[in-house]
PDB file of C-alpha atoms in Angstrom:
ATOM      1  CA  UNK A  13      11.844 -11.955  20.835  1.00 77.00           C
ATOM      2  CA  UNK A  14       8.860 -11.443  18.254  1.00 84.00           C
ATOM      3  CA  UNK A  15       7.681 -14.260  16.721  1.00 92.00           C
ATOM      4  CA  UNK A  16       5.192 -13.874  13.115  1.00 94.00           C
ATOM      5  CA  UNK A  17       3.142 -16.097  11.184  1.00 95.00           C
ATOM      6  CA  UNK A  18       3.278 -14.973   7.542  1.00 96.00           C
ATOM      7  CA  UNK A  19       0.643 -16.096   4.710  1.00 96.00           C
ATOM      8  CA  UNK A  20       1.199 -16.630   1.054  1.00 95.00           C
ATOM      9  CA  UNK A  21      -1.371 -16.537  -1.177  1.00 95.00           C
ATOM     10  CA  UNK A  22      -0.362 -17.378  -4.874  1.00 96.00           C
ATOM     11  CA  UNK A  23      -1.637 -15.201  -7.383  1.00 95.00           C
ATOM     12  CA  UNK A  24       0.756 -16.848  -9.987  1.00 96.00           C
ATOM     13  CA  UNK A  25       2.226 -19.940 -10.062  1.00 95.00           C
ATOM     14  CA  UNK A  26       5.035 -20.585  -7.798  1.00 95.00           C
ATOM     15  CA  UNK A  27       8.246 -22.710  -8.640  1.00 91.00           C
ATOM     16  CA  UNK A  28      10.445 -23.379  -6.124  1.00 86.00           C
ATOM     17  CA  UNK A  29      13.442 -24.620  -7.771  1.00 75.00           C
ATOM     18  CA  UNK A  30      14.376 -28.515  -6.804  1.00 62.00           C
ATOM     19  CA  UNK A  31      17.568 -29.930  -5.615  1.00 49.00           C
ATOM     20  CA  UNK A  32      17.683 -32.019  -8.960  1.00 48.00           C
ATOM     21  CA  UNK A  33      15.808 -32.684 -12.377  1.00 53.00           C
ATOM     22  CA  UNK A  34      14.756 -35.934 -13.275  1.00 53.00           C
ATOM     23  CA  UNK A  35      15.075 -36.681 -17.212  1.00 51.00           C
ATOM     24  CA  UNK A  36      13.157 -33.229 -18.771  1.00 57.00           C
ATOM     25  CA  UNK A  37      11.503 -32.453 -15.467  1.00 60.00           C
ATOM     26  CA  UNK A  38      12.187 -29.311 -14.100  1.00 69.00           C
ATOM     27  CA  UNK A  39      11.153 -30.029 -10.590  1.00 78.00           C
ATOM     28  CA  UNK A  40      10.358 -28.175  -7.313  1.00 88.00           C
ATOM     29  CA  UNK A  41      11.661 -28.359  -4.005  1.00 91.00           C
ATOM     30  CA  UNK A  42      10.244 -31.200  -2.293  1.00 92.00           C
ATOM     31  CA  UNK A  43      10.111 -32.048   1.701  1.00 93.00           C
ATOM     32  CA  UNK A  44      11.898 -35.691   1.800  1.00 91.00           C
ATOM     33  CA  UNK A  45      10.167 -37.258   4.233  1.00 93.00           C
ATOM     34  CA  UNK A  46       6.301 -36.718   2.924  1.00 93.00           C
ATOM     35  CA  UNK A  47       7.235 -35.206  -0.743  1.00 92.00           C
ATOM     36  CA  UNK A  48       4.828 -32.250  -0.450  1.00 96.00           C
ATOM     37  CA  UNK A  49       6.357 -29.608  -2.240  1.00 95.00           C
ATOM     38  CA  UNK A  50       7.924 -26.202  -0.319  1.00 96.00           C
ATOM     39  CA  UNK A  51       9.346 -23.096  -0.053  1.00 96.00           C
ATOM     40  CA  UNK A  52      12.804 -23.463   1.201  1.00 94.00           C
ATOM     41  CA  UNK A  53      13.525 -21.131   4.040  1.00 95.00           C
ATOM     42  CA  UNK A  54      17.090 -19.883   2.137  1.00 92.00           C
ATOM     43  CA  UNK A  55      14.384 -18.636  -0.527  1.00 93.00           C
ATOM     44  CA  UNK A  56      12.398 -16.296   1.981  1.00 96.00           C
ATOM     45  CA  UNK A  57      15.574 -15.221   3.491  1.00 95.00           C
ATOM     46  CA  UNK A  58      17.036 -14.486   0.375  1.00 94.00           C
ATOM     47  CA  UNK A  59      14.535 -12.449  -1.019  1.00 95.00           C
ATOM     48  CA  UNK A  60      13.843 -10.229   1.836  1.00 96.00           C
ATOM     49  CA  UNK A  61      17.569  -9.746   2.128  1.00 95.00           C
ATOM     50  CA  UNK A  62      17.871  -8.872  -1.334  1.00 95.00           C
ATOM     51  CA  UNK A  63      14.497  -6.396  -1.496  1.00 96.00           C
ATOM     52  CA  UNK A  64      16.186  -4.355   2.005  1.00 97.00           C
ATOM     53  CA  UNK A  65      19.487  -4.545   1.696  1.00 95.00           C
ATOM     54  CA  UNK A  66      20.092  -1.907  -0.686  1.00 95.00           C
ATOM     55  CA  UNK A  67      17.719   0.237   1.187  1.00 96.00           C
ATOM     56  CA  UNK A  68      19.473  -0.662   4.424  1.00 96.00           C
ATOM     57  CA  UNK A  69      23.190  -1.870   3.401  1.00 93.00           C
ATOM     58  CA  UNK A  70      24.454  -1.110   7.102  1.00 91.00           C
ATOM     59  CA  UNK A  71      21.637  -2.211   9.036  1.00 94.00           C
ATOM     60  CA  UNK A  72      20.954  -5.602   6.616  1.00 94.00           C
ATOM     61  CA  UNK A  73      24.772  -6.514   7.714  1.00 90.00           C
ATOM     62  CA  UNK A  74      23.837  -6.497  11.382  1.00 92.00           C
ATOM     63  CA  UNK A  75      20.457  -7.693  10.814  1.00 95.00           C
ATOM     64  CA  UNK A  76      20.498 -10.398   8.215  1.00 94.00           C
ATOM     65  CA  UNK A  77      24.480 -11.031   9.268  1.00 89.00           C
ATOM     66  CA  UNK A  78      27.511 -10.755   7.475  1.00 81.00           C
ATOM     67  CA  UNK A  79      28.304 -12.690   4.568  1.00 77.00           C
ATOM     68  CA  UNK A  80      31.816 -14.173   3.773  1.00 71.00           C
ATOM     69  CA  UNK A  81      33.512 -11.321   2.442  1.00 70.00           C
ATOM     70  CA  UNK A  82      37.548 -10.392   2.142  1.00 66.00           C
ATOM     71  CA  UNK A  83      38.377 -13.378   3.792  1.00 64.00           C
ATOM     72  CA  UNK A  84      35.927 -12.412   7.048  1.00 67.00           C
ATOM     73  CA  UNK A  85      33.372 -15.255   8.600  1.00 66.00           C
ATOM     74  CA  UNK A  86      29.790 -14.284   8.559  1.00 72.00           C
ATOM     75  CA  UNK A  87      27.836 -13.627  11.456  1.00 75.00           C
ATOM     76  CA  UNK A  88      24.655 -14.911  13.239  1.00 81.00           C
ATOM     77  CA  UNK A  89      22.131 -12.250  12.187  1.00 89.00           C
ATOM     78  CA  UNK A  90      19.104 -11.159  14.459  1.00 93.00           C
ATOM     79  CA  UNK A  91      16.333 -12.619  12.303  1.00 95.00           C
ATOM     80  CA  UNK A  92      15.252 -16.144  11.395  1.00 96.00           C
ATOM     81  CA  UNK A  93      12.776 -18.238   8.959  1.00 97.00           C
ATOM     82  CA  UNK A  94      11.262 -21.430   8.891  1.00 97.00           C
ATOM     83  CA  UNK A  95       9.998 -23.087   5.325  1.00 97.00           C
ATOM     84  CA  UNK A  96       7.106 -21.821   3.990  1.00 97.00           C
ATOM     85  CA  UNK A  97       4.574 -25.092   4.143  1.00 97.00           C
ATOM     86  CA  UNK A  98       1.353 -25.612   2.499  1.00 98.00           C
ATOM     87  CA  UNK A  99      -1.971 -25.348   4.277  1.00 97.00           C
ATOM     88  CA  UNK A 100      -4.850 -24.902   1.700  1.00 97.00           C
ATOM     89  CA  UNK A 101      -4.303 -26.234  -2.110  1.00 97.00           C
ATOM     90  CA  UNK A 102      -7.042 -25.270  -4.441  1.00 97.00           C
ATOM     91  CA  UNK A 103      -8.597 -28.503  -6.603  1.00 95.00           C
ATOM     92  CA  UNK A 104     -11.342 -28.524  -9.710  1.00 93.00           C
ATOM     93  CA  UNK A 105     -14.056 -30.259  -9.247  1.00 91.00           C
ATOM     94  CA  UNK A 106     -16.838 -30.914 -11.544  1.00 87.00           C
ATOM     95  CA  UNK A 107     -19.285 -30.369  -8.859  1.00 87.00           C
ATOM     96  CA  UNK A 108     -18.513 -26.803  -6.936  1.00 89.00           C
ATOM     97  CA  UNK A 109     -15.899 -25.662  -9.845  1.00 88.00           C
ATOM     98  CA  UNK A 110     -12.666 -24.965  -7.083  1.00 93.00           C
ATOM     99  CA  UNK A 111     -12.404 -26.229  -3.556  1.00 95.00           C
ATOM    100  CA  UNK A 112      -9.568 -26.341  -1.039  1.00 96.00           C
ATOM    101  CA  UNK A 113      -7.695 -29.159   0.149  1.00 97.00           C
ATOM    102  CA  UNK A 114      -5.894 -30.114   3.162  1.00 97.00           C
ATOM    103  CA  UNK A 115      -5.214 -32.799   5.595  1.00 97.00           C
ATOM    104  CA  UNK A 116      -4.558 -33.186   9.493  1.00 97.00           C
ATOM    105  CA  UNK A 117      -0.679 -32.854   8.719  1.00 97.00           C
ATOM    106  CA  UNK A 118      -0.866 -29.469   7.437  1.00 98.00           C
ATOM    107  CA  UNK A 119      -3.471 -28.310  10.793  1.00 97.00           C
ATOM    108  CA  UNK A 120      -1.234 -29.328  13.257  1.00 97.00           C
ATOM    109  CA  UNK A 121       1.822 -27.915  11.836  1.00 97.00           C
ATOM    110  CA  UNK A 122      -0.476 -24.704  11.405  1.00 97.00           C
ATOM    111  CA  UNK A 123      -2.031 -25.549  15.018  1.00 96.00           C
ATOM    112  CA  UNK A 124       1.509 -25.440  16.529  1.00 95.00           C
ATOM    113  CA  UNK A 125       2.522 -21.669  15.841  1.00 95.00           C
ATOM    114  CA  UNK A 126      -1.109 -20.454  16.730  1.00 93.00           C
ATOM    115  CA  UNK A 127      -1.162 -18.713  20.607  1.00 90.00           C
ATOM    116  CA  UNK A 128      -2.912 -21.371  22.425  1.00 90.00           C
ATOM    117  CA  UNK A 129      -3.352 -24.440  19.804  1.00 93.00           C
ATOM    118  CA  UNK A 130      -7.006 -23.770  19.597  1.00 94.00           C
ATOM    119  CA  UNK A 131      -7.370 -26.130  16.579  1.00 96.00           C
ATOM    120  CA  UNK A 132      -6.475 -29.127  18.667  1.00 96.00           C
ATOM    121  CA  UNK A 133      -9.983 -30.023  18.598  1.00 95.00           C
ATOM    122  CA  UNK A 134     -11.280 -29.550  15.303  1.00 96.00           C
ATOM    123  CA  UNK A 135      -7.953 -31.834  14.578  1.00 96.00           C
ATOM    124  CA  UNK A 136      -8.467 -34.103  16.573  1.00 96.00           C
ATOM    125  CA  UNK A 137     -12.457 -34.722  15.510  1.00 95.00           C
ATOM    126  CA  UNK A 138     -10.913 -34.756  11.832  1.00 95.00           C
ATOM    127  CA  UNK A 139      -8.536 -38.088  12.430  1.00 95.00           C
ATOM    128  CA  UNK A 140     -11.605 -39.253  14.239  1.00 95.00           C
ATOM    129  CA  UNK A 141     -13.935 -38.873  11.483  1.00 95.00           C
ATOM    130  CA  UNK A 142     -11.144 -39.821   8.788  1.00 95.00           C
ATOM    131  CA  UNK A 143     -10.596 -43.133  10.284  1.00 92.00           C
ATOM    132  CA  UNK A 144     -14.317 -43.946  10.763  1.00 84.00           C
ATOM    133  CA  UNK A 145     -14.606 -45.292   6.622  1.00 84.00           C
ATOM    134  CA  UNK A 146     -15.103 -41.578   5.434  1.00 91.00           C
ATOM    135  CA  UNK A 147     -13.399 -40.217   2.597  1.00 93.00           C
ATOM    136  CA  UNK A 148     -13.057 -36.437   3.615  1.00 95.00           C
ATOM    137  CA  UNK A 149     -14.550 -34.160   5.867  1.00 95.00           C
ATOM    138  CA  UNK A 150     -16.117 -30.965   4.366  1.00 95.00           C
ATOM    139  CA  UNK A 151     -17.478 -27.596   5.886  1.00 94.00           C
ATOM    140  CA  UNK A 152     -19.863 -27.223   3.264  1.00 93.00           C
ATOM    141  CA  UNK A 153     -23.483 -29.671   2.893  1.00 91.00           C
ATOM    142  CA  UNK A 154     -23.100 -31.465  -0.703  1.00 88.00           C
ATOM    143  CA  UNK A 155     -24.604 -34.546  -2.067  1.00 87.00           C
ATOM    144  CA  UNK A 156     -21.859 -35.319  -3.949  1.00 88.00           C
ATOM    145  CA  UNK A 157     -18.205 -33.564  -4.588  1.00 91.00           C
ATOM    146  CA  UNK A 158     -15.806 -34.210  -7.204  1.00 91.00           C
ATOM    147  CA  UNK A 159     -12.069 -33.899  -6.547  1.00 90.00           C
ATOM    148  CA  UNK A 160     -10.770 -33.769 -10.167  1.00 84.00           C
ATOM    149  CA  UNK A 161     -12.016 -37.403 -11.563  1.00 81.00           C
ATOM    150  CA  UNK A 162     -12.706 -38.481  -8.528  1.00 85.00           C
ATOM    151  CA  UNK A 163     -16.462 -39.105  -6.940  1.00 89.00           C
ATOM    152  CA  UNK A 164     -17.660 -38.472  -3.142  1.00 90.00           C
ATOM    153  CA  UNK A 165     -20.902 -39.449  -2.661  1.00 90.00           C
ATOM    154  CA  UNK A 166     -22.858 -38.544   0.453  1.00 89.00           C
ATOM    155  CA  UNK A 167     -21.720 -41.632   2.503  1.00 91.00           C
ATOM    156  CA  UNK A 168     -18.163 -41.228   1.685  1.00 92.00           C
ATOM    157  CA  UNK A 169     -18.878 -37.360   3.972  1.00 93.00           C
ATOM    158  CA  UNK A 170     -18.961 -35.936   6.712  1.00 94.00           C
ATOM    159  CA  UNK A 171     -19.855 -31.414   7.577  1.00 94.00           C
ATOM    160  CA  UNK A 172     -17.745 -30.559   9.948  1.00 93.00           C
ATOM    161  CA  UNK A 173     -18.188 -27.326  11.975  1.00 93.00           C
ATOM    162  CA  UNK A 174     -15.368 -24.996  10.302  1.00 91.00           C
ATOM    163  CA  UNK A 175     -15.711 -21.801  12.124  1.00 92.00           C
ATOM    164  CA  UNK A 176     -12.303 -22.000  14.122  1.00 92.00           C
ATOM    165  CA  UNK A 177     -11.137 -21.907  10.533  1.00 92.00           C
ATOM    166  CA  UNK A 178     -12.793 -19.335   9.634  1.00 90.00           C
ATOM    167  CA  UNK A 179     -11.506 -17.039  12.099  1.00 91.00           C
ATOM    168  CA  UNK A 180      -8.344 -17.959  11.791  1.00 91.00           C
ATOM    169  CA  UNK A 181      -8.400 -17.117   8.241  1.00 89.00           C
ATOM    170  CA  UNK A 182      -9.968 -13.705   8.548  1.00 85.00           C
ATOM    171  CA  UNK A 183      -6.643 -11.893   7.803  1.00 79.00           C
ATOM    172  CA  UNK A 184      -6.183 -13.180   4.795  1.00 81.00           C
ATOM    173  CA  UNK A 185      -9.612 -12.795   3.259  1.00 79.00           C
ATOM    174  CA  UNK A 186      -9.985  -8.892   3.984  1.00 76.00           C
ATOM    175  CA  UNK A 187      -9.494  -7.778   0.442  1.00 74.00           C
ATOM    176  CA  UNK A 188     -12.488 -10.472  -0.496  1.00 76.00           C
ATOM    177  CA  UNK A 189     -12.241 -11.873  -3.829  1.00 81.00           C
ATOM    178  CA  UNK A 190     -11.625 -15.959  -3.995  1.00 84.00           C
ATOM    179  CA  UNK A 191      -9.491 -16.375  -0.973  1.00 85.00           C
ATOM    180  CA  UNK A 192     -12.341 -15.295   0.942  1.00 87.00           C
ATOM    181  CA  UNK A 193     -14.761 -18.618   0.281  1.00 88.00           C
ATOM    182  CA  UNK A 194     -11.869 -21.010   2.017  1.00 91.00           C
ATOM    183  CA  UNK A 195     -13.976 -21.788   4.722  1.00 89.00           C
ATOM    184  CA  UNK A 196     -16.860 -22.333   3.007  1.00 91.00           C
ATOM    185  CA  UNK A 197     -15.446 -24.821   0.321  1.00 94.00           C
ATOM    186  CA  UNK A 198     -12.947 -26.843   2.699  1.00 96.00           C
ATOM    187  CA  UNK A 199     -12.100 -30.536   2.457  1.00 96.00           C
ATOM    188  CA  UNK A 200      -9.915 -32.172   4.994  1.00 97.00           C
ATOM    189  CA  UNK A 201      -8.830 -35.562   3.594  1.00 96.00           C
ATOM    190  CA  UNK A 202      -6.346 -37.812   4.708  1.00 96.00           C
ATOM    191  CA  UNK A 203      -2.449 -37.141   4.647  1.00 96.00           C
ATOM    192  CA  UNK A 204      -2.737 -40.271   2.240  1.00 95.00           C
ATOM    193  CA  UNK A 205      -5.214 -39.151  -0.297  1.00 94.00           C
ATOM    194  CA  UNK A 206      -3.833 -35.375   0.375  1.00 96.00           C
ATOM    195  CA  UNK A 207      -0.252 -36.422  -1.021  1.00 95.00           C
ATOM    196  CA  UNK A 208      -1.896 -37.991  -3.991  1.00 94.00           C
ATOM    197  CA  UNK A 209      -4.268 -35.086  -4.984  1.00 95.00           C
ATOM    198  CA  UNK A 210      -1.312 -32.570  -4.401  1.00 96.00           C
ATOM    199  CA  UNK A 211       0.690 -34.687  -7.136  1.00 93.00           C
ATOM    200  CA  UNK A 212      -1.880 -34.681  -9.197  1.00 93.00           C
ATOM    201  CA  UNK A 213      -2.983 -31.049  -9.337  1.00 94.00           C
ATOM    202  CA  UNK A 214       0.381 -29.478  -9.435  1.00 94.00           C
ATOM    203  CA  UNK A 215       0.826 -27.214 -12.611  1.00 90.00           C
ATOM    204  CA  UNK A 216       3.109 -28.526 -15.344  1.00 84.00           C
ATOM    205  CA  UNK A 217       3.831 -26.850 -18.467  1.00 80.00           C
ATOM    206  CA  UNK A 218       6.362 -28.020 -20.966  1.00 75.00           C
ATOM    207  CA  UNK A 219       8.523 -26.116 -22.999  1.00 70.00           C
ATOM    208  CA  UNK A 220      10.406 -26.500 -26.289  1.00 68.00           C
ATOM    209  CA  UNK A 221      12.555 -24.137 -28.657  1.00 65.00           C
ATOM    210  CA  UNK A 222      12.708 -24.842 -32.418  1.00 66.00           C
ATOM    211  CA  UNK A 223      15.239 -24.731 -35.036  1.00 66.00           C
ATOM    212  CA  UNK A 224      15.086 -21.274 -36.735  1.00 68.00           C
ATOM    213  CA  UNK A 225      14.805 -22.419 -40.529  1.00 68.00           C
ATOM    214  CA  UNK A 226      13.040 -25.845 -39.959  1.00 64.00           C
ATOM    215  CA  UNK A 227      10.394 -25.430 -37.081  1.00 61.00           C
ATOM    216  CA  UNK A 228      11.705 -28.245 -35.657  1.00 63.00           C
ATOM    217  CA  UNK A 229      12.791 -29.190 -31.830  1.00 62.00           C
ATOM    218  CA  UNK A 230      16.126 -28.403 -30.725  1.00 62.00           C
ATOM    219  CA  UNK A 231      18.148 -31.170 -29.515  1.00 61.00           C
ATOM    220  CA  UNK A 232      17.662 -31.407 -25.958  1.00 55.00           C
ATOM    221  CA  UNK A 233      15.679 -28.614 -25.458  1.00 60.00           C
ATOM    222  CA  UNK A 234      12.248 -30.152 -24.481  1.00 62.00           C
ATOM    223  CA  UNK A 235      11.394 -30.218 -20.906  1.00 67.00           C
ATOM    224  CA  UNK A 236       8.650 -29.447 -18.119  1.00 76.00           C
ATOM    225  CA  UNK A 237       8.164 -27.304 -15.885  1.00 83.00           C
ATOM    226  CA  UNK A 238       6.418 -28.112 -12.347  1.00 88.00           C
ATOM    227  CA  UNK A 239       4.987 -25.364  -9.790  1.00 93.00           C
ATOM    228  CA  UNK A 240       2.451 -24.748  -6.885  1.00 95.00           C
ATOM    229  CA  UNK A 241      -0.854 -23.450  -8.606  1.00 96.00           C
ATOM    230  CA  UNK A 242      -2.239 -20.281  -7.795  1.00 96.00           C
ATOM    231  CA  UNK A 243      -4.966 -19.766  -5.110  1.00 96.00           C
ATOM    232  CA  UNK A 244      -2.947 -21.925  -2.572  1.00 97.00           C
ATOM    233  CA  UNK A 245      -2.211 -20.964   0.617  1.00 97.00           C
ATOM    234  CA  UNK A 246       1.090 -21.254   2.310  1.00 97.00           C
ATOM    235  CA  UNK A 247       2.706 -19.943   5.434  1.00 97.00           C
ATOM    236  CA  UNK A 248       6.023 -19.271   7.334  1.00 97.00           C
ATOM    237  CA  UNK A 249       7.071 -18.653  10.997  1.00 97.00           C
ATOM    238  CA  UNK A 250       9.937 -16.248  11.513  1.00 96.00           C
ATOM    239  CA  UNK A 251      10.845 -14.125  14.287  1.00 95.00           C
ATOM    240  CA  UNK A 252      13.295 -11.145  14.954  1.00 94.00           C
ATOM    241  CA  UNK A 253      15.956 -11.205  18.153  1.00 92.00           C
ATOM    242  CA  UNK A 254      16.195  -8.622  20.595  1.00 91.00           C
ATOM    243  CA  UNK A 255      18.580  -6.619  19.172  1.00 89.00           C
ATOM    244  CA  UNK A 256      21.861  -6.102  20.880  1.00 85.00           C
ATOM    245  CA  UNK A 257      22.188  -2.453  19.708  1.00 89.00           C
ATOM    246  CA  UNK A 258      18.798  -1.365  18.970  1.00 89.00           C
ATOM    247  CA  UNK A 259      19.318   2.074  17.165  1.00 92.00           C
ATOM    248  CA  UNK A 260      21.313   0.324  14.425  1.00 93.00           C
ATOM    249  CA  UNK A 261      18.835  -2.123  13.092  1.00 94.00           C
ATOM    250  CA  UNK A 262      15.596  -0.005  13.646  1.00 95.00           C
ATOM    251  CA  UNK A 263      14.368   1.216   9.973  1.00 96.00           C
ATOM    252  CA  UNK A 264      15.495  -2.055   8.905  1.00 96.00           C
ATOM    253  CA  UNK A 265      13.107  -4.241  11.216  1.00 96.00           C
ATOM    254  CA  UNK A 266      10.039  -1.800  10.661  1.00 96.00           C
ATOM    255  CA  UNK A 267      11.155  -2.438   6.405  1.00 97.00           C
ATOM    256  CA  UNK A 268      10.864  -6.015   7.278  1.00 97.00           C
ATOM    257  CA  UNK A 269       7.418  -5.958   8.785  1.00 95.00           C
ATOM    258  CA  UNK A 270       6.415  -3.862   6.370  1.00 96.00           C
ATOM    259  CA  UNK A 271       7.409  -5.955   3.183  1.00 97.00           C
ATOM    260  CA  UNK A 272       5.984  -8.827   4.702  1.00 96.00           C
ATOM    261  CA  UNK A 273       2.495  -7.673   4.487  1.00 94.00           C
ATOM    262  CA  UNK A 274       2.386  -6.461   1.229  1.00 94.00           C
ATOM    263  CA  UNK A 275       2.610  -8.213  -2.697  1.00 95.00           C
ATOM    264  CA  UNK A 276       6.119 -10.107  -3.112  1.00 96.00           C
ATOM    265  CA  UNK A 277       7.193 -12.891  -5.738  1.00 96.00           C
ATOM    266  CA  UNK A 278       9.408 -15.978  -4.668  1.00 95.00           C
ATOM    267  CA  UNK A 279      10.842 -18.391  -6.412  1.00 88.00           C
ATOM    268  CA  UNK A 280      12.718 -19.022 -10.157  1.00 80.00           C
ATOM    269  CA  UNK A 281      11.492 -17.902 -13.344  1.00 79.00           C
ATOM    270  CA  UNK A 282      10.641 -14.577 -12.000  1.00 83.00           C
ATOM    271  CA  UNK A 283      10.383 -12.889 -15.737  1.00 83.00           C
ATOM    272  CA  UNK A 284       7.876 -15.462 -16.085  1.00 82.00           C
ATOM    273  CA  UNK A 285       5.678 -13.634 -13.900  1.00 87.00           C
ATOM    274  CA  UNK A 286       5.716 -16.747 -11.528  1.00 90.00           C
ATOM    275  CA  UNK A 287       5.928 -16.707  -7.923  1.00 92.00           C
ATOM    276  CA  UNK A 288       3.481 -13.505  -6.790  1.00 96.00           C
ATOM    277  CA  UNK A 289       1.929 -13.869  -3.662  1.00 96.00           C
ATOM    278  CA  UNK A 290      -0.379 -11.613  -1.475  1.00 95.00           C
ATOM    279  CA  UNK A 291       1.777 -11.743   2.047  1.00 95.00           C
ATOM    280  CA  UNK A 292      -0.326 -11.369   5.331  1.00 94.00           C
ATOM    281  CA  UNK A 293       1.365 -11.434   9.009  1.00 94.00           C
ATOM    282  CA  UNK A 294       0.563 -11.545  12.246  1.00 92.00           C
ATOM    283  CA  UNK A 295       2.437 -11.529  15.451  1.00 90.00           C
ATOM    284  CA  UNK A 296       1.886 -14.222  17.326  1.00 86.00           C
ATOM    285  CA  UNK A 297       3.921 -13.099  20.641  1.00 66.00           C
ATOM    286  CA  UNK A 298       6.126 -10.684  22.186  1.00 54.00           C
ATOM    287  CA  UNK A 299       8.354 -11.611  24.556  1.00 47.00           C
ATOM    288  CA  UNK A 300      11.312  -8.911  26.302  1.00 41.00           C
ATOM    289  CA  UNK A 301      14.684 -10.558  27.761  1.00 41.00           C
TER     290      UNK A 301
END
């Protein structure tokens, strides 16, 4: 089996589509036990199948499985996805203009696809630091940070040496541009303060269409409209089976691969332009049954 970690990079906003709208909010998919918002795994699946298939009709069938058809069952396919979770979430702040975000939550789930866990330490020193009185840990020497409203002064932080990070992050920042200062502009906080500054720097638009004569609101027609902000940084672990009958599903798993390293948009409200992303993967191991 080959196993892949895939990166998302937003260059547009991403909405996710939720399971249910509260009043005129058009919400996103949220995880229900720590309401961070997602990318469902259905989505990623979805969208690949629907970018190959009509490349690959007779291969997608085998590879993706069949789908209830004519009265047939469908059938285990040789590829799988997890949800896409997030691990860096871009914040203003007064001070530095845009930093990163995340929290010891979002490493280990990240440390626990990586070949050898090697950020079990810098985790672990996080929590340690985290529960010592300080308000975040940064990889970057400041006197004082801003997340949005909020002020960090230089007792409230702690440097941190975030070089594992850095070279874990290499693959995605080999075009440059923004994505390449994470590292240097990092802020671990707690999964506390991480859940709160999440909430508050999702994007949220709203929406309205007017009467054609009078200018005026529709009737019902207001709402808003949540998503992820651009410049975050998600990932997904998926792998592909050994394939039973290799010679049938071979353009199809190279396709795969191939998409999955390139530009692709996720998500609802696609003629919106929402939901690019700059894709980066990398195998993480190769094993033969």
């Amino acid at each position: 089996m080959t196993n892949c970690l895939t990166y998302l990079y937003l260059l547009t906003p991403l909405h996710t589509g939720g399971s249910s709208n509260e009043g005129n909010l058009m919400g996103i998919a949220r995880e229900v036990h720590t309401e961070f918002p997602y990318l469902p795994a259905s989505g990623i699946r979805g969208k690949n199948r629907a970018e190959l298939e009509p490349k690959y009709p007779q291969e997608a069938g085998i590879f993706f499985g069949q789908k209830i058809k004519d009265g047939q069952q469908p059938t285990e396919g040789e590829v799988w996805f997890a949800d896409a979770t997030l691990l860096f979430f871009p914040i203003a702040s007064l001070s530095h203009h845009l930093v990163w975000i995340t929290c010891p939550l979002w490493l280990e789930r990240w440390n626990r696809w990586l070949d050898g866990k090697p950020l079990q330490p810098f985790i672990k020193q996080c929590r340690q630091v985290l529960s010592d009185s300080k308000s975040a840990v940064i990889s970057f020497k400041s006197e004082k940070l801003y997340l949005q409203n909020a002020l960090l002064k230089t007792a409230d932080l702690e440097v941190i040496d975030a070089s594992a990070i850095a070279k874990l992050t290499q693959p995605l920042t080999t075009n440059g541009g923004m994505i390449s200062e994470i590292a240097k502009k990092l802020i671990v906080v707690t999964d506390e303060d991480c859940i709160a500054l999440v909430e508050t720097g999702l994007q949220r638009e709203v929406r309205v269409a007017l009467e054609e004569n009078s200018k005026t609101v529709k009737g019902g027609s207001f709402r808003s409209e949540e998503a992820i902000p651009p410049e975050t940084v998600l990932f997904f672990p998926w792998g592909m089976k050994v394939a039973k009958e290799p010679e049938k599903t071979t353009n199809i798993r190279t396709a795969l691969q191939k998409l999955l390293s390139d530009r692709l948009q996720f998500g609802g409200l696609e003629g919106l332009g929402r939901g690019w992303a700059d894709l980066m993967t990398v195998e993480l191991q190769k094993e033969s049954k």
